[in-house]
mmCIF file of C-alpha atoms in Angstrom:
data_model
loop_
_atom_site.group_PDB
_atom_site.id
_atom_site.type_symbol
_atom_site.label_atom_id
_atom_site.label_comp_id
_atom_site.label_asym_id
_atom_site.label_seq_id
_atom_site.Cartn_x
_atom_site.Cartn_y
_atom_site.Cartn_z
ATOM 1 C CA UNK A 281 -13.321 -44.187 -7.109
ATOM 2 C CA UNK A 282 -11.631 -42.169 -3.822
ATOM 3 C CA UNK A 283 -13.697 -38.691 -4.172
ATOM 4 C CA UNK A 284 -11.163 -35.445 -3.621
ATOM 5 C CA UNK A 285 -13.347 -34.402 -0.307
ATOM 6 C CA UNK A 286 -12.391 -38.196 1.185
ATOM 7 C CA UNK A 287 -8.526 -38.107 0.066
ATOM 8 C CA UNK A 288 -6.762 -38.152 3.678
ATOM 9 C CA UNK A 289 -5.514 -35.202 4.895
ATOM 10 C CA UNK A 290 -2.357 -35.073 4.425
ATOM 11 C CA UNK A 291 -2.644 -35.698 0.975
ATOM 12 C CA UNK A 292 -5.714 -33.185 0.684
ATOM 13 C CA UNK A 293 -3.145 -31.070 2.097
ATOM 14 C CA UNK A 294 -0.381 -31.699 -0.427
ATOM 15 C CA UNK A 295 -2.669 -30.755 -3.542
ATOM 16 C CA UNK A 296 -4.927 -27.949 -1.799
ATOM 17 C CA UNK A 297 -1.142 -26.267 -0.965
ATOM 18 C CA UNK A 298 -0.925 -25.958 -5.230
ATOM 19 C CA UNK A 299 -4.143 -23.258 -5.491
ATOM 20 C CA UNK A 300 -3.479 -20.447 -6.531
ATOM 21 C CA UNK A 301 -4.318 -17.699 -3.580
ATOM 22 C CA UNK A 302 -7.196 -16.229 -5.548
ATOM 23 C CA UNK A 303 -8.969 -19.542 -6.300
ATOM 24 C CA UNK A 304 -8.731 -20.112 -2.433
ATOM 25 C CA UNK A 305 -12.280 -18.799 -1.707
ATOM 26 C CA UNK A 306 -13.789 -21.179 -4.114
ATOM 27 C CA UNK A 307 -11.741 -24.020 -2.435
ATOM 28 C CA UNK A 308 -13.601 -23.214 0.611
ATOM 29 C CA UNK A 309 -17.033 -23.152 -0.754
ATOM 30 C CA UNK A 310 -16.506 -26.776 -2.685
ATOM 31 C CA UNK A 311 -16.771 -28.817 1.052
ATOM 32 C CA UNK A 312 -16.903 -28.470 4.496
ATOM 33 C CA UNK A 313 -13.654 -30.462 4.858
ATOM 34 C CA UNK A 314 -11.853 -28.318 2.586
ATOM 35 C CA UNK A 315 -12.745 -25.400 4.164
ATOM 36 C CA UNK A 316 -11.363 -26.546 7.861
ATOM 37 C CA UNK A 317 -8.297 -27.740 6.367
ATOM 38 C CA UNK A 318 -7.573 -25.127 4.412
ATOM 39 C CA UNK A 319 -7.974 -23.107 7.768
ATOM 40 C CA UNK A 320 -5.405 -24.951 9.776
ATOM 41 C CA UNK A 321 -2.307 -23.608 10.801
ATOM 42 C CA UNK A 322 -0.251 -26.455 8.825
ATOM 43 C CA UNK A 323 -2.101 -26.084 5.340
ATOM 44 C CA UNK A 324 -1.552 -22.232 5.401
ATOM 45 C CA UNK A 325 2.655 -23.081 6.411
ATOM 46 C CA UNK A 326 2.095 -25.033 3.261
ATOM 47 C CA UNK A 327 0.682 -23.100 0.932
ATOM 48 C CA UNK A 328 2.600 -19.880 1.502
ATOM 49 C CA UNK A 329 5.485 -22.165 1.289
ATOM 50 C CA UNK A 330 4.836 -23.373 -2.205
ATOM 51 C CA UNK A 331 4.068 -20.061 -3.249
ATOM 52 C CA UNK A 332 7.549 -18.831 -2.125
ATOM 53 C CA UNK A 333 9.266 -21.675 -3.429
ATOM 54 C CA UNK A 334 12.067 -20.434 -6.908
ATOM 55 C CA UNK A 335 9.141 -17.899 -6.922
ATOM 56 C CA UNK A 336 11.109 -14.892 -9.102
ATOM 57 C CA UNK A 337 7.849 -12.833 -9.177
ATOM 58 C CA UNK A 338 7.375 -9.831 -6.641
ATOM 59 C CA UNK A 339 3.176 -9.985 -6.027
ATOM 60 C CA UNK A 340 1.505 -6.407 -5.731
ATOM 61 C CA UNK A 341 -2.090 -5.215 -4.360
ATOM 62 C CA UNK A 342 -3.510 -3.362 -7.319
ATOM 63 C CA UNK A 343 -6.354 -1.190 -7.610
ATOM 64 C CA UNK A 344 -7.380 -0.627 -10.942
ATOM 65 C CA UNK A 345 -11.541 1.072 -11.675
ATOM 66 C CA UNK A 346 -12.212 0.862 -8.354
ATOM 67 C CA UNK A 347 -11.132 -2.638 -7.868
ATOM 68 C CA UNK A 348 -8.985 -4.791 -5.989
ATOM 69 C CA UNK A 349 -6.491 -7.429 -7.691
ATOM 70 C CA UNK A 350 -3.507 -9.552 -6.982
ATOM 71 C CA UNK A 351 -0.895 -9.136 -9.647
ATOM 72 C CA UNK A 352 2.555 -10.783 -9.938
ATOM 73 C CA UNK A 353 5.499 -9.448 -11.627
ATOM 74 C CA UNK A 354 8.359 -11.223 -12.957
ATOM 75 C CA UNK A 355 10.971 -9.349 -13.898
ATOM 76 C CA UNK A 356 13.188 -11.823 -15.257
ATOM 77 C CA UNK A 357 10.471 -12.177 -18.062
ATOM 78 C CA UNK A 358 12.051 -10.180 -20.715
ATOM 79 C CA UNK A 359 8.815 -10.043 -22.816
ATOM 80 C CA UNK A 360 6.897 -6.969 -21.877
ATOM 81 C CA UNK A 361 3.515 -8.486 -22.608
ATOM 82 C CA UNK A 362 3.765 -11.276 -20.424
ATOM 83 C CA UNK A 363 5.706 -10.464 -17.150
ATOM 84 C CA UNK A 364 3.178 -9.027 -15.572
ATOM 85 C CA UNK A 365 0.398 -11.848 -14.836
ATOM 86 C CA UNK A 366 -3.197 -10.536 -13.701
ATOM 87 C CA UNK A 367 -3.993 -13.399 -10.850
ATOM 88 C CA UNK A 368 -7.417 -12.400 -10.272
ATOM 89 C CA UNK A 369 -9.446 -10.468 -8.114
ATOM 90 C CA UNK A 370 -8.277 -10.833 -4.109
ATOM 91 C CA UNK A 371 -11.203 -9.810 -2.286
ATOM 92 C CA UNK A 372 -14.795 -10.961 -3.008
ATOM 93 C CA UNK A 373 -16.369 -7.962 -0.808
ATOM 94 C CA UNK A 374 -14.887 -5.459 -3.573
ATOM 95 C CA UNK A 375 -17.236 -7.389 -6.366
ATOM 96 C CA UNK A 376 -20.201 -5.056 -4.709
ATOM 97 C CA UNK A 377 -18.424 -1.520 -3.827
ATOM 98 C CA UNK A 378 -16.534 0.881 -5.484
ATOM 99 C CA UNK A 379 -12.908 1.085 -3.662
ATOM 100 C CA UNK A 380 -11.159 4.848 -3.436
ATOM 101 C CA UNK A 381 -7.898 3.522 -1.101
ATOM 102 C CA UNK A 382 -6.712 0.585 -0.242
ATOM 103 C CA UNK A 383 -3.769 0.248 2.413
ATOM 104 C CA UNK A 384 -1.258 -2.864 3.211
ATOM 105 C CA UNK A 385 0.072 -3.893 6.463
ATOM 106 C CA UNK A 386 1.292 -7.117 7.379
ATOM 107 C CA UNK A 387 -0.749 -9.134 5.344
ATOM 108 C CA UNK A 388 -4.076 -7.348 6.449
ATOM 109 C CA UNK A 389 -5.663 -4.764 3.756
ATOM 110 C CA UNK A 390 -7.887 -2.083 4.390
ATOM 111 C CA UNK A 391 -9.467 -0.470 2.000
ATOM 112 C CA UNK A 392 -11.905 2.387 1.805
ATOM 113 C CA UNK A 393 -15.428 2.154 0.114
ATOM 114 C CA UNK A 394 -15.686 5.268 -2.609
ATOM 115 C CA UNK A 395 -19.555 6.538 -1.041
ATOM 116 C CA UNK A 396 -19.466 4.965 2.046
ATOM 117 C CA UNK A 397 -19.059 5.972 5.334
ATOM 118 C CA UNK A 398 -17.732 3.411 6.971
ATOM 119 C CA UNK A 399 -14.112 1.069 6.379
ATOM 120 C CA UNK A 400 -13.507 -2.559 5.765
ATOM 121 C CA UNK A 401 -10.391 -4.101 7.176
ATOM 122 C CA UNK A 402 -9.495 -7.909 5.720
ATOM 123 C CA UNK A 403 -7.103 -10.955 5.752
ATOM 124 C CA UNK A 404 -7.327 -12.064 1.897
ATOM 125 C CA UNK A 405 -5.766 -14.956 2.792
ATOM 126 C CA UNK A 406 -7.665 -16.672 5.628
ATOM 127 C CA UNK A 407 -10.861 -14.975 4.394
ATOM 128 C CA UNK A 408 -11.523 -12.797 7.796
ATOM 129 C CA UNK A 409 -13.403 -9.397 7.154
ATOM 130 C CA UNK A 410 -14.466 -6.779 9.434
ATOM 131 C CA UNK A 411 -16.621 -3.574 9.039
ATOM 132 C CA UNK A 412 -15.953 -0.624 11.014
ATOM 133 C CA UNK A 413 -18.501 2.097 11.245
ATOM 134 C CA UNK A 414 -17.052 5.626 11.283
ATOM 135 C CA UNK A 415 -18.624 8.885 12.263
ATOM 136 C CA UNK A 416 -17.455 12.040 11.515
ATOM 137 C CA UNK A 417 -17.069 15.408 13.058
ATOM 138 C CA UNK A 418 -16.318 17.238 9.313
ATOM 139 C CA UNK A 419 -18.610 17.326 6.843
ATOM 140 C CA UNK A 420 -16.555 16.091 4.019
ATOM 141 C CA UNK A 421 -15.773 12.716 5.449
ATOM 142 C CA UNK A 422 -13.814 11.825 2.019
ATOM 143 C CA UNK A 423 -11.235 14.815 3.373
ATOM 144 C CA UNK A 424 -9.959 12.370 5.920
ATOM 145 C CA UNK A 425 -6.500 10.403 6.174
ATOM 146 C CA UNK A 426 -6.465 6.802 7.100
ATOM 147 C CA UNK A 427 -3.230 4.285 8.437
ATOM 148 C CA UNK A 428 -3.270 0.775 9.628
ATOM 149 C CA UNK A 429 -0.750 -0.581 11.882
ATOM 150 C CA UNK A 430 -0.020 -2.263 15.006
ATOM 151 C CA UNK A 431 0.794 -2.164 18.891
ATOM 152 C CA UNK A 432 3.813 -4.009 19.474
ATOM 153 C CA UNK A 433 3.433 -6.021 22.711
ATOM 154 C CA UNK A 434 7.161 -6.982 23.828
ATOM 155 C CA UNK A 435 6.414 -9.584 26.489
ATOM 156 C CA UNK A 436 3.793 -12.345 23.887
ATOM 157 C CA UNK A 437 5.329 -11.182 20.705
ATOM 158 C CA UNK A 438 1.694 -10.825 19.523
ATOM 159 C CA UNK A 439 0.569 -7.919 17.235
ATOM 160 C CA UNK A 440 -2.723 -5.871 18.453
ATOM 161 C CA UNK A 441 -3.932 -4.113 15.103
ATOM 162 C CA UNK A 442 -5.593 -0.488 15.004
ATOM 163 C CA UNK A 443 -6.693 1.796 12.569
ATOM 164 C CA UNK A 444 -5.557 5.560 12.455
ATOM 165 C CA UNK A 445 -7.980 8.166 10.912
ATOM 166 C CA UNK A 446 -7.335 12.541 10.638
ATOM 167 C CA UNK A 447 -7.324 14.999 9.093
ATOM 168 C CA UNK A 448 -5.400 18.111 8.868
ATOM 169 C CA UNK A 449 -7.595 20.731 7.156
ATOM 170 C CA UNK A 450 -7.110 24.631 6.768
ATOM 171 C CA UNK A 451 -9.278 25.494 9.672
ATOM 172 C CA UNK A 452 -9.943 22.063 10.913
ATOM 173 C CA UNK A 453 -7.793 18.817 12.349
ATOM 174 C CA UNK A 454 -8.745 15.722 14.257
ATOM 175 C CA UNK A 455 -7.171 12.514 15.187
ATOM 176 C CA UNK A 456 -8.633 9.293 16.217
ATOM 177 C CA UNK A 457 -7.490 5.486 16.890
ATOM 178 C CA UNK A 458 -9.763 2.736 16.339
ATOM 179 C CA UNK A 459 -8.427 -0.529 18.595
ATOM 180 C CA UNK A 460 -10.027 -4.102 17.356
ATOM 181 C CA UNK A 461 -10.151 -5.325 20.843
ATOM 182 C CA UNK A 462 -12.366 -3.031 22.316
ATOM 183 C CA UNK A 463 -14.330 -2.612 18.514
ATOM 184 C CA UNK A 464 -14.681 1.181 19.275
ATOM 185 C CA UNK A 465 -12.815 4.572 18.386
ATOM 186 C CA UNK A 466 -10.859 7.323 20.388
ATOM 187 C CA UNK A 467 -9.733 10.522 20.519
ATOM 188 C CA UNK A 468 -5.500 11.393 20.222
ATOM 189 C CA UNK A 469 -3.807 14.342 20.229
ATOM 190 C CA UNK A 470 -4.235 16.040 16.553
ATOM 191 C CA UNK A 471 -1.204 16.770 14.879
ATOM 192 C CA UNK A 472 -0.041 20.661 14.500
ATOM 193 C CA UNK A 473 2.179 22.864 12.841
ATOM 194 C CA UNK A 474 2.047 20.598 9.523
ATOM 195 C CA UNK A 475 -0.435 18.776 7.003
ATOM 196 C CA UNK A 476 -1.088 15.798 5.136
ATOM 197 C CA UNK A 477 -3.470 15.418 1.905
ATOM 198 C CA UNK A 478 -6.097 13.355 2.524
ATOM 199 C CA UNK A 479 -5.143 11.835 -1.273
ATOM 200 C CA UNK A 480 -1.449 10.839 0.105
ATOM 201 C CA UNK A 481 -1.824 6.838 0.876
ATOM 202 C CA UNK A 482 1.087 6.873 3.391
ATOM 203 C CA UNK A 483 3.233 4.057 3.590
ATOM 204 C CA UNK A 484 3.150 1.397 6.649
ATOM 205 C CA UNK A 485 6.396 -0.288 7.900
ATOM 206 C CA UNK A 486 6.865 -2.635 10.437
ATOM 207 C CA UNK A 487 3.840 -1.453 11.901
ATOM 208 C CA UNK A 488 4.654 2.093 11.680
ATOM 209 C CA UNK A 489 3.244 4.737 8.860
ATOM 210 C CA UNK A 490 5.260 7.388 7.077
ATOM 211 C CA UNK A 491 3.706 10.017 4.758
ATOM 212 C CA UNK A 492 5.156 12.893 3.341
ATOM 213 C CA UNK A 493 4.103 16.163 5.397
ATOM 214 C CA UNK A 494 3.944 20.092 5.012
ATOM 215 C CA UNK A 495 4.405 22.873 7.084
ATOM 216 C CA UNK A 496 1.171 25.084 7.368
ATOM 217 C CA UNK A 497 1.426 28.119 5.493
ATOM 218 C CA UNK A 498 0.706 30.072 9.147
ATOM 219 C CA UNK A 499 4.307 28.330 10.318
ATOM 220 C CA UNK A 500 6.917 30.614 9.128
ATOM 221 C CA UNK A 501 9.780 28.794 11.414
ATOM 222 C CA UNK A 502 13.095 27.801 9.685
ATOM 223 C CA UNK A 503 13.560 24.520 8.701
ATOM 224 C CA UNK A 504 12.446 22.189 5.556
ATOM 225 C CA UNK A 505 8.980 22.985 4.582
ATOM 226 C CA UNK A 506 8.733 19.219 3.402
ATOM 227 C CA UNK A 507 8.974 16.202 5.402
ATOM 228 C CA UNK A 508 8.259 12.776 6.417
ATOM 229 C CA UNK A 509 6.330 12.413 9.789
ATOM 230 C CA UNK A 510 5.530 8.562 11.616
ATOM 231 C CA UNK A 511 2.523 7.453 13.498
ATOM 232 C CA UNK A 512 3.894 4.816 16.351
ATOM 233 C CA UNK A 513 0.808 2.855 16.584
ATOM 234 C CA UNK A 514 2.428 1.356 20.387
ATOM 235 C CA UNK A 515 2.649 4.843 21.386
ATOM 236 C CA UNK A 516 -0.236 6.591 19.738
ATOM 237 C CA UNK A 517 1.436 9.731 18.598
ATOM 238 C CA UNK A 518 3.076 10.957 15.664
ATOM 239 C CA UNK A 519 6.920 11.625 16.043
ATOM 240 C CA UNK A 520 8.867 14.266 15.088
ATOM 241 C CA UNK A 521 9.747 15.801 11.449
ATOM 242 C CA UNK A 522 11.908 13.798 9.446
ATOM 243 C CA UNK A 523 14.335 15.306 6.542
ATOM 244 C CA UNK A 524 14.105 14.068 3.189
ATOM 245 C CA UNK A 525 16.996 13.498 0.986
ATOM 246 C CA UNK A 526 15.894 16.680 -1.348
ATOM 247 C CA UNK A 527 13.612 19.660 -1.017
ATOM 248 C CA UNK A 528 10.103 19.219 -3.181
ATOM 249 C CA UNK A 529 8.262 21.810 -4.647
ATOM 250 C CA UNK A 530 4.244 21.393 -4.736
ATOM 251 C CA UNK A 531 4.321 20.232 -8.893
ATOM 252 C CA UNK A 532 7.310 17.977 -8.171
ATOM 253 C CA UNK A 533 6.066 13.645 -7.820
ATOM 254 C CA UNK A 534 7.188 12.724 -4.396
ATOM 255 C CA UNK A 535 5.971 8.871 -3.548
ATOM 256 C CA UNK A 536 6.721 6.332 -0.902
ATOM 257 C CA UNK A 537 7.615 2.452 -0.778
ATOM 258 C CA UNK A 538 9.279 -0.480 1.119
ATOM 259 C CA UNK A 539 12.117 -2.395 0.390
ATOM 260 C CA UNK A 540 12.127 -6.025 1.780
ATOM 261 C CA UNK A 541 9.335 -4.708 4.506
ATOM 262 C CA UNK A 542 12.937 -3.454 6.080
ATOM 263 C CA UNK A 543 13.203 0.316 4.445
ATOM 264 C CA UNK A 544 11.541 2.698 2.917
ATOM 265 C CA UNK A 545 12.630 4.079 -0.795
ATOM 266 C CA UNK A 546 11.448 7.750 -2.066
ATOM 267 C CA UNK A 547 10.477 8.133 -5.393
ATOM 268 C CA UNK A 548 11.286 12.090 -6.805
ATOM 269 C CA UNK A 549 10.992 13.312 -9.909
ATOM 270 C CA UNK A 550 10.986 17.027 -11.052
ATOM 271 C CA UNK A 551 8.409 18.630 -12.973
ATOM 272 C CA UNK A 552 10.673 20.962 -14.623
ATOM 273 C CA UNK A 553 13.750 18.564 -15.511
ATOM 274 C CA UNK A 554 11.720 15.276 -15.126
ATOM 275 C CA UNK A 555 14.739 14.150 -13.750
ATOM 276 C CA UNK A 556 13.875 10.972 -11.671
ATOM 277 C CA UNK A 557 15.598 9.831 -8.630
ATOM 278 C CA UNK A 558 14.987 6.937 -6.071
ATOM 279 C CA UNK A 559 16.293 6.968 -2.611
ATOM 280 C CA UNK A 560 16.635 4.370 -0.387
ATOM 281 C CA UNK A 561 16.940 4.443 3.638
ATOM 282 C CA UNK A 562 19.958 2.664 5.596
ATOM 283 C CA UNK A 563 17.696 3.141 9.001
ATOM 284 C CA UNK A 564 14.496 4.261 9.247
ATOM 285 C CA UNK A 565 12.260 4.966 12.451
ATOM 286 C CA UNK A 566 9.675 6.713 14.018
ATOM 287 C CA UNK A 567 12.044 9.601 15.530
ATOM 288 C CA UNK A 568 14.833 9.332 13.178
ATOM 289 C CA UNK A 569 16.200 8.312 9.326
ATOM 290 C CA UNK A 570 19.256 7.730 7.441
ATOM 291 C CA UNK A 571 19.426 7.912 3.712
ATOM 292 C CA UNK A 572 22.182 6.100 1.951
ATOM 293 C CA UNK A 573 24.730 8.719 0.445
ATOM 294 C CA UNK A 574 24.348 7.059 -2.815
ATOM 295 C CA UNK A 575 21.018 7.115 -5.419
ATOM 296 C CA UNK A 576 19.742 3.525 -6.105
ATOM 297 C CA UNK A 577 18.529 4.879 -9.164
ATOM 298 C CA UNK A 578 18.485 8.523 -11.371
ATOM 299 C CA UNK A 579 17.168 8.684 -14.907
ATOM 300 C CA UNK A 580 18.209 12.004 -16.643
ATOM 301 C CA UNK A 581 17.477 11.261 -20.554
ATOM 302 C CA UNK A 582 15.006 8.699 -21.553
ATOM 303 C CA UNK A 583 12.116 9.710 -19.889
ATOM 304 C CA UNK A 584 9.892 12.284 -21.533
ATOM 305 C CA UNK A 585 6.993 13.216 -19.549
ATOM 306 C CA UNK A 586 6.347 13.328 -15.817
ATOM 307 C CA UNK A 587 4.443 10.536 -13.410
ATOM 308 C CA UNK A 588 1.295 11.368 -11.673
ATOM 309 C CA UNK A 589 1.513 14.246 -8.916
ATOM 310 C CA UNK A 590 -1.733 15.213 -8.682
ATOM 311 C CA UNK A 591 -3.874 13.909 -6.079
ATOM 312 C CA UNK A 592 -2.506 10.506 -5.698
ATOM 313 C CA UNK A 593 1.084 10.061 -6.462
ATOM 314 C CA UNK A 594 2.050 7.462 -8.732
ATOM 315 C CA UNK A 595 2.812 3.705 -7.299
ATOM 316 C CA UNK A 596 6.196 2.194 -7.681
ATOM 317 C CA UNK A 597 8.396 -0.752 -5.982
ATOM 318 C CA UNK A 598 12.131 -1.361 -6.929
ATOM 319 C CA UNK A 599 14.196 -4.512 -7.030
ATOM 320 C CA UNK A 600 17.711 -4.107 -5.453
ATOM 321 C CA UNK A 601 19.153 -7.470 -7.175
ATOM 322 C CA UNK A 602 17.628 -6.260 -10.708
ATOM 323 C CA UNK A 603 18.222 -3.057 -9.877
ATOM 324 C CA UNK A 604 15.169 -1.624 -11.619
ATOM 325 C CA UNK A 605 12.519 0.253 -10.572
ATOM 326 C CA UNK A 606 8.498 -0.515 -11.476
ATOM 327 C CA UNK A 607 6.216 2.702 -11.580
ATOM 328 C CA UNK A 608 2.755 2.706 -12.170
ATOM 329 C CA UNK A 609 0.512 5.190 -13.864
ATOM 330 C CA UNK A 610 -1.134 5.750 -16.909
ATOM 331 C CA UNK A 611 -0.326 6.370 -20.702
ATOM 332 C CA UNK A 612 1.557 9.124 -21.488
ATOM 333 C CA UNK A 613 0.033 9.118 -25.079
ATOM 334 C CA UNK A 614 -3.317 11.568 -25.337
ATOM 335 C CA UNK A 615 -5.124 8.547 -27.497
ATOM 336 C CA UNK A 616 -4.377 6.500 -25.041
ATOM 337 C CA UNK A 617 -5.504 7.823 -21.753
ATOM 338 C CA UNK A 618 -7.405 5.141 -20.251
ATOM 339 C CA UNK A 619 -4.740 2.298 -20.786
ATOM 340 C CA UNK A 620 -2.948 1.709 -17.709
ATOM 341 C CA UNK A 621 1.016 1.155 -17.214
ATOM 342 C CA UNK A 622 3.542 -0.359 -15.972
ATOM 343 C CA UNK A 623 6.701 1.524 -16.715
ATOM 344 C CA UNK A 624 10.009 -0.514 -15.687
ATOM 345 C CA UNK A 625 13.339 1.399 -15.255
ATOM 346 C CA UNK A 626 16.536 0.244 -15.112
ATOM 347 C CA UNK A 627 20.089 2.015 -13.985
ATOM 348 C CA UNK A 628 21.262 2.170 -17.237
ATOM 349 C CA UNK A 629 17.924 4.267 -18.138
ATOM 350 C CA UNK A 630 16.269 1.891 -19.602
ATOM 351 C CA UNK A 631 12.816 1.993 -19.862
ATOM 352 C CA UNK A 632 10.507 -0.867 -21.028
ATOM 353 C CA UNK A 633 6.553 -0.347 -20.696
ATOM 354 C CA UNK A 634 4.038 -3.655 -20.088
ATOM 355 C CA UNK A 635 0.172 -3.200 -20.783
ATOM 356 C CA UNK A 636 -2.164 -3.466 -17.204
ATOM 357 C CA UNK A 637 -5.312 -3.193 -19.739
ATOM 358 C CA UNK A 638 -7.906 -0.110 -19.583
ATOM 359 C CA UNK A 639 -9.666 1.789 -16.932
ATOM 360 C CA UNK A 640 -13.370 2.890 -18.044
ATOM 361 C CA UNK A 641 -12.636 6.275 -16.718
ATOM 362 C CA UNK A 642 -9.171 8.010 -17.573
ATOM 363 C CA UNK A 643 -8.853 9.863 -13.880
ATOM 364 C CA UNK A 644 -8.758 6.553 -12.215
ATOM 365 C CA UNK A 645 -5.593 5.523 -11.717
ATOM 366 C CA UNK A 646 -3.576 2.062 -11.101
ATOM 367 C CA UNK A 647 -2.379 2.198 -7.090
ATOM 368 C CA UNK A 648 -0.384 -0.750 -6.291
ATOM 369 C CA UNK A 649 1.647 -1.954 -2.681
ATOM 370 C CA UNK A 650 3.677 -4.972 -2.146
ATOM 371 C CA UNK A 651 1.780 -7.821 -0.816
ATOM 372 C CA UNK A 652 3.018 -11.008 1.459
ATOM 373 C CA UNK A 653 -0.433 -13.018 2.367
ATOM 374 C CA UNK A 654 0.021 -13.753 6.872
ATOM 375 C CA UNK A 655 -2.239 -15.704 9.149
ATOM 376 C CA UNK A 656 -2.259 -12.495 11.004
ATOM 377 C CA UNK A 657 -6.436 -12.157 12.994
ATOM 378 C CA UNK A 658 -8.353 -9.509 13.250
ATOM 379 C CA UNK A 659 -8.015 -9.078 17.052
#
């Protein structure tokens, strides 16, 4: 009988490309063969092939208690128990720490450790991890902002990954850049005039990252006191103010997300209404933005309570074709606290609600990105 670890490769190739991306680790650890092949650049063309293939599922990052997990939504599943699939947990380094943020970029994740100082940057896919030690010049290290991104060189076409850390503090602010290839950080230019909470995950975009900003209370210019500002990871500075298709006040949900990894989409809702609108971008760069003249989505009547504000803003994606929307949070129901939510909302206002299961403590709440596994190296 012809053993799986002798089948040719080729063949080895054809089944392997079947696994499921979360039971790729444990491929690995079955042989030595398996883990070369499943290495090679043809077996990963494969695999991410199949998984693309009629797929009618959008697959989202999720942190739930201080977790990581790969989730995959299908939204063409009209049953609201079962169109949402929990795939498993994505990386094995998160079985032994607690994870406060986690970040997306091209495949990569990086994700910060709740009571440690340093960061861990991976490649779920190929199974690459690095650890980055951090020191810090304020004493509240957790205060601090984080990005990643990448240097685009024009001439190779390659991508030269770097992580972004501030913070932007009352009576404090400080910038640094940490670049893979040298494996050390530097000091940039802080930002002035405006802030960003340290809770506000940002959002990164072909390599760029957007967050929503402030103006200092010290700044008393004219102009919007609420904003979107870039970091150009190529460049190493942050660009200019950016307007926003409303004006939000401090109790108001402002949150970011991509659309196709080609623009970014604005979730608003007001905490007096709770009227809910989602805005989508026609262009969107470092130095300047477009908004399309028309909503993609507002929901005046059939929603009764208010997403997360506080701290981190609640997660959401949107699916032009479907044209619904997919917020996460929690349960709005006080006996219910701890069950986590995903909340799907069409144009027409509806609203349909699918189960994510329970967090063991009721402030921790479900954070989820868009995910697309790469063969992109940590270099």
């Amino acid at each position: 009988m012809t053993k799986m670890s002798n089948l040719p490769r080729d063949l080895a190739e054809e089944v392997l490309s079947k696994v499921p991306l979360t039971s790729l680790r444990k491929v690995r650890s079955t042989c030595k063969e398996w883990k070369t092949l499943s290495k090679r650049r043809s077996f990963a063309k494969k695999h991410l092939g199949q998984a693309s293939v009629g797929a009618a599922s959008h697959k989202v990052v999720m942190m739930m208690d201080l977790r990581i997990y790969l989730m995959s939504i299908n939204l063409n599943n009209k049953n609201d128990e079962s169109c949402i699939k929990h795939e498993g947990k994505l990386i094995s380094g998160s079985d032994e720490v607690d994870v406060s943020r986690v970040f997306h970029c091209d495949g990569l994740l990086l994700f910060i450790p709740k009571d440690s100082t340093r960061v861990v940057l991976c490649n779920p896919y190929s199974g690459q991890t690095r650890f980055i030690e951090s020191t810090f010049c304020f004493r509240n290290w957790w205060n601090y902002s984080y990005a990643l991104g990448y240097e685009k060189r024009s001439r190779s076409c390659s991508r030269k990954y770097k992580v972004l850390r501030f913070i932007t503090v009352t009576d404090f602010v400080e910038c640094k850049i940490y670049d893979m290839s040298s494996d050390s950080w530097r000091f940039l230019d802080p930002p002035r005039g405006w802030r960003v909470g340290h809770y506000d995950r940002g959002l990164s975009l072909k390599g760029y990252t957007y967050w929503f900003a402030n103006k200092k209370r010290s700044d008393k210019s004219d102009g919007d006191r609420s904003f979107l500002v870039c970091f150009d990871f190529t460049r190493e500075r942050f660009g200019p103010p950016l307007p926003l298709p409303f004006e939000p006040f401090d109790e108001d949900t402002v949150s970011l997300s991509s659309v196709r990894e080609e623009q970014l989409a604005v979730l608003f809702q007001r905490w007096d209404s709770l009227e809910l609108e989602i805005w989508v971008t026609t262009k969107i760069e470092p130095e300047s933005v477009t908004w399309n003249t028309k909503v993609f989505l507002q929901v005046n009547m059939s929603l009764q309570f208010q997403f997360q504000f506080l701290l981190t803003a609640a997660s959401f994606f949107i699916d032009e074709e479907k044209k619904v929307a997919v917020v996460f949070d929690k349960n709005k129901e006080r006996s219910l606290v701890n069950r986590n939510v995903a909340y799907i909302i069409g144009v027409d206002e509806s609203l349909r609600e699918a189960d994510l299961g329970d967090s063991n403590d009721k402030n921790c709440y479900p954070l989820a990105c868009s995910y697309v596994p790469s063969l992109a190296k940590l270099t």
